[in-house]
């Protein structure tokens, strides 16, 4: 699973949280592999990039922009990040999406990237909705996605409490549609 975080040195990126195209491919993995991956989603919300840039495109574009302002190495990057008193910076890529750059704790993969909130080609999702949608997509079931089916997935695969209705968890339906 580490390959999904360290895309290319010096970048670190959690594909399970932040890249729809990666998730579409991952939804075809065996359930046990998906369960290992979704552990990295945590229990909160995240911003999911839905655009067409590949992981390599994203890293390459960020690298080009960084090379315009610094010689990329750990010390220069850290100084650049902290130059205005903050611990992060945001940059815009060719498709209009904005990305947050932070300092990663790894001395090799120290450029931690993730999509900015409310950026172009980005949606905000709850981790439980994404976990549920990934399992549903992986099962490739012909079953109608209703409250009963969602609750079965939540109980059997995720050890989560049931939802009262599909309307309460409408985000799952939207995410299943995006993942297919």
mmCIF file of C-alpha atoms in Angstrom:
data_model
loop_
_atom_site.group_PDB
_atom_site.id
_atom_site.type_symbol
_atom_site.label_atom_id
_atom_site.label_comp_id
_atom_site.label_asym_id
_atom_site.label_seq_id
_atom_site.Cartn_x
_atom_site.Cartn_y
_atom_site.Cartn_z
ATOM 1 C CA UNK A 1 0.000 0.000 0.000
ATOM 2 C CA UNK A 2 2.920 2.403 0.491
ATOM 3 C CA UNK A 3 3.208 2.843 -3.264
ATOM 4 C CA UNK A 4 -0.091 4.707 -3.101
ATOM 5 C CA UNK A 5 1.377 7.363 -0.844
ATOM 6 C CA UNK A 6 4.859 7.914 -2.222
ATOM 7 C CA UNK A 7 4.113 8.644 -5.849
ATOM 8 C CA UNK A 8 7.507 9.866 -6.939
ATOM 9 C CA UNK A 9 10.168 11.315 -4.741
ATOM 10 C CA UNK A 10 9.937 13.858 -3.122
ATOM 11 C CA UNK A 11 6.113 13.719 -3.110
ATOM 12 C CA UNK A 12 3.740 12.039 -0.700
ATOM 13 C CA UNK A 13 0.065 11.703 -1.562
ATOM 14 C CA UNK A 14 -2.747 9.556 -0.151
ATOM 15 C CA UNK A 15 -4.478 8.282 -3.277
ATOM 16 C CA UNK A 16 -7.135 6.496 -1.226
ATOM 17 C CA UNK A 17 -8.303 9.848 0.126
ATOM 18 C CA UNK A 18 -7.741 12.207 -2.731
ATOM 19 C CA UNK A 19 -7.791 10.743 -6.271
ATOM 20 C CA UNK A 20 -10.986 9.471 -7.927
ATOM 21 C CA UNK A 21 -9.268 7.789 -10.899
ATOM 22 C CA UNK A 22 -7.082 5.786 -8.501
ATOM 23 C CA UNK A 23 -10.199 4.783 -6.551
ATOM 24 C CA UNK A 24 -12.006 3.696 -9.724
ATOM 25 C CA UNK A 25 -9.160 1.290 -10.474
ATOM 26 C CA UNK A 26 -8.932 0.192 -6.845
ATOM 27 C CA UNK A 27 -12.651 -0.629 -6.749
ATOM 28 C CA UNK A 28 -11.809 -3.609 -8.999
ATOM 29 C CA UNK A 29 -9.441 -5.085 -6.408
ATOM 30 C CA UNK A 30 -10.493 -7.980 -4.174
ATOM 31 C CA UNK A 31 -12.498 -6.874 -1.124
ATOM 32 C CA UNK A 32 -9.631 -7.695 1.258
ATOM 33 C CA UNK A 33 -7.291 -5.346 -0.627
ATOM 34 C CA UNK A 34 -9.903 -2.605 -0.576
ATOM 35 C CA UNK A 35 -10.383 -3.067 3.159
ATOM 36 C CA UNK A 36 -6.621 -2.604 3.654
ATOM 37 C CA UNK A 37 -6.681 0.567 1.579
ATOM 38 C CA UNK A 38 -9.716 2.188 3.151
ATOM 39 C CA UNK A 39 -8.081 2.022 6.568
ATOM 40 C CA UNK A 40 -6.163 5.078 5.343
ATOM 41 C CA UNK A 41 -9.375 7.068 4.880
ATOM 42 C CA UNK A 42 -9.743 7.735 8.584
ATOM 43 C CA UNK A 43 -13.058 8.780 10.071
ATOM 44 C CA UNK A 44 -13.450 12.364 8.915
ATOM 45 C CA UNK A 45 -13.997 14.284 5.690
ATOM 46 C CA UNK A 46 -11.642 14.747 2.799
ATOM 47 C CA UNK A 47 -11.355 16.482 -0.533
ATOM 48 C CA UNK A 48 -11.451 14.127 -3.499
ATOM 49 C CA UNK A 49 -9.943 15.197 -6.819
ATOM 50 C CA UNK A 50 -12.320 14.251 -9.654
ATOM 51 C CA UNK A 51 -10.417 15.737 -12.589
ATOM 52 C CA UNK A 52 -8.523 14.065 -15.411
ATOM 53 C CA UNK A 53 -4.931 14.724 -14.350
ATOM 54 C CA UNK A 54 -3.088 11.526 -13.509
ATOM 55 C CA UNK A 55 -1.036 11.212 -10.361
ATOM 56 C CA UNK A 56 2.101 11.662 -12.438
ATOM 57 C CA UNK A 57 0.651 14.756 -14.158
ATOM 58 C CA UNK A 58 -0.134 16.303 -10.786
ATOM 59 C CA UNK A 59 3.354 15.677 -9.407
ATOM 60 C CA UNK A 60 5.043 16.825 -12.616
ATOM 61 C CA UNK A 61 3.076 20.083 -12.734
ATOM 62 C CA UNK A 62 3.789 20.821 -9.083
ATOM 63 C CA UNK A 63 7.466 20.050 -9.598
ATOM 64 C CA UNK A 64 7.679 22.439 -12.570
ATOM 65 C CA UNK A 65 6.045 25.215 -10.556
ATOM 66 C CA UNK A 66 8.324 24.625 -7.572
ATOM 67 C CA UNK A 67 11.440 24.614 -9.751
ATOM 68 C CA UNK A 68 10.531 28.140 -10.865
ATOM 69 C CA UNK A 69 10.869 29.431 -7.295
ATOM 70 C CA UNK A 70 13.343 27.123 -5.512
ATOM 71 C CA UNK A 71 15.952 24.474 -6.084
ATOM 72 C CA UNK A 72 13.989 21.514 -4.776
ATOM 73 C CA UNK A 73 15.487 19.985 -1.666
ATOM 74 C CA UNK A 74 14.174 19.476 1.838
ATOM 75 C CA UNK A 75 15.655 22.619 3.414
ATOM 76 C CA UNK A 76 14.720 24.944 0.538
ATOM 77 C CA UNK A 77 11.199 23.542 0.437
ATOM 78 C CA UNK A 78 10.692 23.977 4.179
ATOM 79 C CA UNK A 79 12.006 27.563 4.077
ATOM 80 C CA UNK A 80 9.785 28.384 1.095
ATOM 81 C CA UNK A 81 6.712 26.929 2.841
ATOM 82 C CA UNK A 82 7.332 28.921 6.019
ATOM 83 C CA UNK A 83 8.411 32.174 4.348
ATOM 84 C CA UNK A 84 5.043 33.873 4.909
ATOM 85 C CA UNK A 85 4.512 32.500 8.423
ATOM 86 C CA UNK A 86 2.271 29.603 7.385
ATOM 87 C CA UNK A 87 3.003 25.898 7.176
ATOM 88 C CA UNK A 88 1.447 25.397 3.742
ATOM 89 C CA UNK A 89 1.003 26.950 0.307
ATOM 90 C CA UNK A 90 -1.596 26.487 -2.413
ATOM 91 C CA UNK A 91 -0.904 26.274 -6.124
ATOM 92 C CA UNK A 92 -3.127 25.984 -9.192
ATOM 93 C CA UNK A 93 -2.628 23.322 -11.855
ATOM 94 C CA UNK A 94 -3.454 23.359 -15.571
ATOM 95 C CA UNK A 95 -7.039 22.138 -15.105
ATOM 96 C CA UNK A 96 -7.829 24.880 -12.583
ATOM 97 C CA UNK A 97 -7.641 22.571 -9.571
ATOM 98 C CA UNK A 98 -5.853 23.950 -6.545
ATOM 99 C CA UNK A 99 -3.513 21.903 -4.402
ATOM 100 C CA UNK A 100 -2.242 22.361 -0.866
ATOM 101 C CA UNK A 101 1.449 21.740 -0.312
ATOM 102 C CA UNK A 102 2.574 20.905 3.215
ATOM 103 C CA UNK A 103 5.688 19.506 4.803
ATOM 104 C CA UNK A 104 5.747 15.710 5.021
ATOM 105 C CA UNK A 105 7.629 14.125 7.903
ATOM 106 C CA UNK A 106 9.570 11.760 5.626
ATOM 107 C CA UNK A 107 13.019 13.128 4.682
ATOM 108 C CA UNK A 108 12.748 11.488 1.238
ATOM 109 C CA UNK A 109 9.092 12.217 0.461
ATOM 110 C CA UNK A 110 8.671 15.604 2.113
ATOM 111 C CA UNK A 111 6.285 17.375 -0.285
ATOM 112 C CA UNK A 112 2.870 16.393 1.053
ATOM 113 C CA UNK A 113 0.122 17.262 -1.440
ATOM 114 C CA UNK A 114 -3.652 17.142 -1.378
ATOM 115 C CA UNK A 115 -6.498 18.971 -3.147
ATOM 116 C CA UNK A 116 -7.643 22.282 -1.675
ATOM 117 C CA UNK A 117 -11.152 22.624 -0.299
ATOM 118 C CA UNK A 118 -13.722 24.006 -2.710
ATOM 119 C CA UNK A 119 -11.267 23.744 -5.602
ATOM 120 C CA UNK A 120 -12.217 23.083 -9.205
ATOM 121 C CA UNK A 121 -12.552 19.344 -9.916
ATOM 122 C CA UNK A 122 -12.799 18.540 -6.216
ATOM 123 C CA UNK A 123 -15.639 17.356 -4.008
ATOM 124 C CA UNK A 124 -15.805 17.083 -0.223
ATOM 125 C CA UNK A 125 -16.705 13.574 0.961
ATOM 126 C CA UNK A 126 -17.186 11.821 4.269
ATOM 127 C CA UNK A 127 -14.916 8.859 4.819
ATOM 128 C CA UNK A 128 -17.760 6.494 5.734
ATOM 129 C CA UNK A 129 -19.659 7.359 2.566
ATOM 130 C CA UNK A 130 -16.547 6.737 0.459
ATOM 131 C CA UNK A 131 -15.779 3.453 2.238
ATOM 132 C CA UNK A 132 -19.341 2.244 1.696
ATOM 133 C CA UNK A 133 -19.358 3.290 -1.963
ATOM 134 C CA UNK A 134 -16.041 1.534 -2.628
ATOM 135 C CA UNK A 135 -17.318 -1.737 -1.163
ATOM 136 C CA UNK A 136 -20.603 -1.500 -3.086
ATOM 137 C CA UNK A 137 -18.745 -0.790 -6.337
ATOM 138 C CA UNK A 138 -16.310 -3.617 -5.692
ATOM 139 C CA UNK A 139 -19.107 -6.126 -5.166
ATOM 140 C CA UNK A 140 -20.483 -5.164 -8.580
ATOM 141 C CA UNK A 141 -23.863 -6.279 -7.363
ATOM 142 C CA UNK A 142 -27.038 -6.142 -9.416
ATOM 143 C CA UNK A 143 -28.909 -5.368 -6.211
ATOM 144 C CA UNK A 144 -30.735 -2.094 -6.023
ATOM 145 C CA UNK A 145 -28.882 0.256 -3.716
ATOM 146 C CA UNK A 146 -31.426 0.883 -1.021
ATOM 147 C CA UNK A 147 -31.296 1.442 2.726
ATOM 148 C CA UNK A 148 -31.282 -2.285 3.466
ATOM 149 C CA UNK A 149 -28.339 -2.954 1.120
ATOM 150 C CA UNK A 150 -26.324 0.023 2.388
ATOM 151 C CA UNK A 151 -26.863 -1.127 5.971
ATOM 152 C CA UNK A 152 -25.794 -4.664 5.073
ATOM 153 C CA UNK A 153 -22.533 -3.299 3.635
ATOM 154 C CA UNK A 154 -22.008 -0.997 6.623
ATOM 155 C CA UNK A 155 -22.553 -3.868 9.082
ATOM 156 C CA UNK A 156 -20.847 -6.793 7.316
ATOM 157 C CA UNK A 157 -17.823 -5.039 5.807
ATOM 158 C CA UNK A 158 -17.293 -1.857 7.807
ATOM 159 C CA UNK A 159 -18.697 -2.582 11.289
ATOM 160 C CA UNK A 160 -20.703 0.642 11.148
ATOM 161 C CA UNK A 161 -24.085 1.525 12.592
ATOM 162 C CA UNK A 162 -27.047 1.515 10.205
ATOM 163 C CA UNK A 163 -28.437 4.616 8.526
ATOM 164 C CA UNK A 164 -32.144 5.426 8.767
ATOM 165 C CA UNK A 165 -32.619 5.923 5.044
ATOM 166 C CA UNK A 166 -30.820 6.216 1.731
ATOM 167 C CA UNK A 167 -31.736 9.901 1.779
ATOM 168 C CA UNK A 168 -29.680 10.230 4.962
ATOM 169 C CA UNK A 169 -26.723 8.717 3.116
ATOM 170 C CA UNK A 170 -27.369 10.101 -0.389
ATOM 171 C CA UNK A 171 -23.646 10.787 -0.765
ATOM 172 C CA UNK A 172 -23.089 7.033 -1.085
ATOM 173 C CA UNK A 173 -25.275 6.920 -4.198
ATOM 174 C CA UNK A 174 -23.419 9.851 -5.753
ATOM 175 C CA UNK A 175 -20.044 8.265 -4.997
ATOM 176 C CA UNK A 176 -21.088 4.872 -6.400
ATOM 177 C CA UNK A 177 -22.075 6.670 -9.597
ATOM 178 C CA UNK A 178 -18.684 8.414 -9.754
ATOM 179 C CA UNK A 179 -16.778 5.191 -9.075
ATOM 180 C CA UNK A 180 -18.470 3.213 -11.866
#
